[in-house]
C-alpha atoms as an extended CHARMM CRD file, in Angstrom:
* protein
*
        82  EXT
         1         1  UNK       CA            -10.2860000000       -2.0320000000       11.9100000000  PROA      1               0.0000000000
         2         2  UNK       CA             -6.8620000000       -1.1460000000       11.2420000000  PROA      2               0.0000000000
         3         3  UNK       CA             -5.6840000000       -0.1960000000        7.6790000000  PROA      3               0.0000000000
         4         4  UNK       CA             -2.5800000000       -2.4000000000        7.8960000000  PROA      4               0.0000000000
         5         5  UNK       CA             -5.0730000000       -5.0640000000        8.8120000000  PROA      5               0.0000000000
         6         6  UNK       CA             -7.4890000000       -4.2930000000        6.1340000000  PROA      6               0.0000000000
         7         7  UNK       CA             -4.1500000000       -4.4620000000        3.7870000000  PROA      7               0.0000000000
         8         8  UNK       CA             -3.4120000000       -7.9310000000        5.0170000000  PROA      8               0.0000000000
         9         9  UNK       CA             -7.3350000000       -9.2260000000        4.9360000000  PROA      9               0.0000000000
        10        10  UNK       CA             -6.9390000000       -7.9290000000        1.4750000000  PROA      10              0.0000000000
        11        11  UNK       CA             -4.5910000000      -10.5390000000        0.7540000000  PROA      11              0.0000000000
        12        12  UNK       CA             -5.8000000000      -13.5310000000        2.4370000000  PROA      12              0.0000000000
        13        13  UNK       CA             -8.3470000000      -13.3870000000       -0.1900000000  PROA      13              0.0000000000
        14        14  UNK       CA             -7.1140000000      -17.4850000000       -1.3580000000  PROA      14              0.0000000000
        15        15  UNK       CA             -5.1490000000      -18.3470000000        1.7800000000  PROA      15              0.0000000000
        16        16  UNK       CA             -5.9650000000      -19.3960000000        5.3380000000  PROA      16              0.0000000000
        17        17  UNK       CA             -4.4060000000      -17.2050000000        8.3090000000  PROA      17              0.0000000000
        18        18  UNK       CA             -2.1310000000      -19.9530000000        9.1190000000  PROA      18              0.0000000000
        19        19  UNK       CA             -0.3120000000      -19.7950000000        6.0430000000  PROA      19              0.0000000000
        20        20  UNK       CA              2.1310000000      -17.2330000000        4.8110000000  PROA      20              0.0000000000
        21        21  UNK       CA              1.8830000000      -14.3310000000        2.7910000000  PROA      21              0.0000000000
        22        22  UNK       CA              3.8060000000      -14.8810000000       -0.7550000000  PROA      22              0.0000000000
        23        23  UNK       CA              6.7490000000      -12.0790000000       -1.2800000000  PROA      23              0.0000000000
        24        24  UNK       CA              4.7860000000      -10.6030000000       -3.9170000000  PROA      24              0.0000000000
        25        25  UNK       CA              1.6480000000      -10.2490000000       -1.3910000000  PROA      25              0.0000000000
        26        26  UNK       CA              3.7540000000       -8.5580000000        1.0190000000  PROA      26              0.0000000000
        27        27  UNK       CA              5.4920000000       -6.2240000000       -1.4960000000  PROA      27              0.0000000000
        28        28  UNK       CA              1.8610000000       -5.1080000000       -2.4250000000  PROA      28              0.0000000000
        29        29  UNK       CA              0.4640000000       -4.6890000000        1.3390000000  PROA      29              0.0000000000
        30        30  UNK       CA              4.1270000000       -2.4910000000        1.9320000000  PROA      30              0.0000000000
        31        31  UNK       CA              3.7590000000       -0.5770000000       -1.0960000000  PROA      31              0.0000000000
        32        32  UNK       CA              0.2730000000        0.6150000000        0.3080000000  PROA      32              0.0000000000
        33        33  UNK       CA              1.4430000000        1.3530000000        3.3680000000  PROA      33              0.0000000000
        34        34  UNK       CA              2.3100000000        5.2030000000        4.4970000000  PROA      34              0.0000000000
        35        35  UNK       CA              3.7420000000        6.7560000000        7.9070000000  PROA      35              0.0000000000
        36        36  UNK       CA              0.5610000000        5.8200000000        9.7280000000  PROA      36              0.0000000000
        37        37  UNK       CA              0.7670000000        1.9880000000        8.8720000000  PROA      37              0.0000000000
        38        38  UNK       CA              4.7590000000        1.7290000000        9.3350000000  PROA      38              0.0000000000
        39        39  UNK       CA              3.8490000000        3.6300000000       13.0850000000  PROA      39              0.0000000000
        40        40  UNK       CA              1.2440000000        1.1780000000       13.5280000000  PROA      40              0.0000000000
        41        41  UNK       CA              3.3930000000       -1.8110000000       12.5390000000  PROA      41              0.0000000000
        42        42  UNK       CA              5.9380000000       -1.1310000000       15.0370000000  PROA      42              0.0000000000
        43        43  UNK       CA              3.1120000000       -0.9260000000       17.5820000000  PROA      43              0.0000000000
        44        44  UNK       CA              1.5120000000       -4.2350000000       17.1610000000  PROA      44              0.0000000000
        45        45  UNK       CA              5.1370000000       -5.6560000000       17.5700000000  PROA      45              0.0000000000
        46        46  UNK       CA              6.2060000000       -4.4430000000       20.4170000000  PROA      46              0.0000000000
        47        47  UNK       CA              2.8920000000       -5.3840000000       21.5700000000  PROA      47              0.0000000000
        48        48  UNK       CA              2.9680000000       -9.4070000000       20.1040000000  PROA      48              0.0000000000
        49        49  UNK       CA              6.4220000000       -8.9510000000       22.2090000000  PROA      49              0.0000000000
        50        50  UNK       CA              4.3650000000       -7.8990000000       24.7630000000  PROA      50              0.0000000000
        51        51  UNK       CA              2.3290000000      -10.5420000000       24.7610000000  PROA      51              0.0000000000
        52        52  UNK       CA              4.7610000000      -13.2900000000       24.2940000000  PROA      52              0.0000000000
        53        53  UNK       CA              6.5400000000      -12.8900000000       27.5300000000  PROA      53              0.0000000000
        54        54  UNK       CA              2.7520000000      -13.5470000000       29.0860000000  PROA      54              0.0000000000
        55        55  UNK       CA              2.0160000000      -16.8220000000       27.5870000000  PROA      55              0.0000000000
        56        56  UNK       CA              2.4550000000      -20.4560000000       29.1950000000  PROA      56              0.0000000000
        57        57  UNK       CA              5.3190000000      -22.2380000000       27.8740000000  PROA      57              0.0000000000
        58        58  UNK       CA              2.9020000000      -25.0240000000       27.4890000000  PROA      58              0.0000000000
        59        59  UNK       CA              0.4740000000      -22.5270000000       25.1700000000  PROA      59              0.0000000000
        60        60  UNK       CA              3.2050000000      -23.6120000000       21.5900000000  PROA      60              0.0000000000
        61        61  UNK       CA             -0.1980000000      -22.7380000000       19.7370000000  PROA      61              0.0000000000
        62        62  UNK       CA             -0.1150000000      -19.0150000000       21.1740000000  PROA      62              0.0000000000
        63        63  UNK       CA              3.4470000000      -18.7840000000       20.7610000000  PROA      63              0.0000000000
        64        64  UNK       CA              3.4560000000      -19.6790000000       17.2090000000  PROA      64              0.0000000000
        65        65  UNK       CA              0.8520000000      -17.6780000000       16.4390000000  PROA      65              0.0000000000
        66        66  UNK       CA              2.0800000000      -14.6090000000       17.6510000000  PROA      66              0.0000000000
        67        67  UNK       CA              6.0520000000      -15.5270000000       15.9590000000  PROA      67              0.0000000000
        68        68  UNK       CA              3.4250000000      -15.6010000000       12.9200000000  PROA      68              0.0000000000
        69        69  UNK       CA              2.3720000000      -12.1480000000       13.3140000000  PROA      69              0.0000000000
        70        70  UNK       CA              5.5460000000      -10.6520000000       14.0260000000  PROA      70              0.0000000000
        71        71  UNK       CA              7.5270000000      -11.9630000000       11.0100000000  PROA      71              0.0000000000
        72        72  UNK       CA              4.7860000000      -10.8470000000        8.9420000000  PROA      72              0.0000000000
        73        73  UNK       CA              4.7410000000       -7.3190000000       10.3770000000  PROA      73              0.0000000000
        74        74  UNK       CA              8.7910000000       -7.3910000000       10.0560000000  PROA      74              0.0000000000
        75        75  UNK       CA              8.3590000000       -8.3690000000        6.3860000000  PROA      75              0.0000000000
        76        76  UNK       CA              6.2740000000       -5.9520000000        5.5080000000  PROA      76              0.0000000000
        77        77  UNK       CA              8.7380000000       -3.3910000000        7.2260000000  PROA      77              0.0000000000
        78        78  UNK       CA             11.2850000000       -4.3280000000        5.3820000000  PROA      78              0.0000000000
        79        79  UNK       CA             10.2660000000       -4.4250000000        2.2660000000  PROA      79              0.0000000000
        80        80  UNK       CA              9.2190000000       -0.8960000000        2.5100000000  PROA      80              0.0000000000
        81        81  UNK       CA             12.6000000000        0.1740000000        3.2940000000  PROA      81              0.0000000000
        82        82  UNK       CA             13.7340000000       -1.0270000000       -0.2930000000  PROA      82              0.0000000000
């Protein structure tokens, strides 16, 4: 497993996957995160992106799921960049 995704696990301690991360969560995941997690970050979005343009209009589930992952992975960049 992935250390960004052990970060986020971490975190979901309390909270299902369907719900988001608080700020304060995501400020601690970012603040563990070094050059190999912010590489990896960029990554899995370009490969949710990927992945979007595969799915079924009809999938909404999918879709959502993956517009889940991304803004998560986008948070967590940009919180590291303050």
């Amino acid at each position: 497993m992935r250390k960004l995704q052990k970060l986020i696990l971490a975190e979901r301690t309390t909270t299902s996957p369907y719900d988001s991360l608080s700020p304060r969560a995501i400020s601690r995941i970012a603040s563990k995160c070094r050059k190999d997690e912010v590489a990896d970050a960029h990554i899995l979005i370009k490969q949710l992106n990927a992945e979007l343009c595969t799915i079924p209009d009809w999938d909404g589930d999918t879709h959502d799921d993956i517009w889940r992952c991304l803004e998560l992975f986008k948070a967590i960049l940009d919180k590291m960049k303050k």
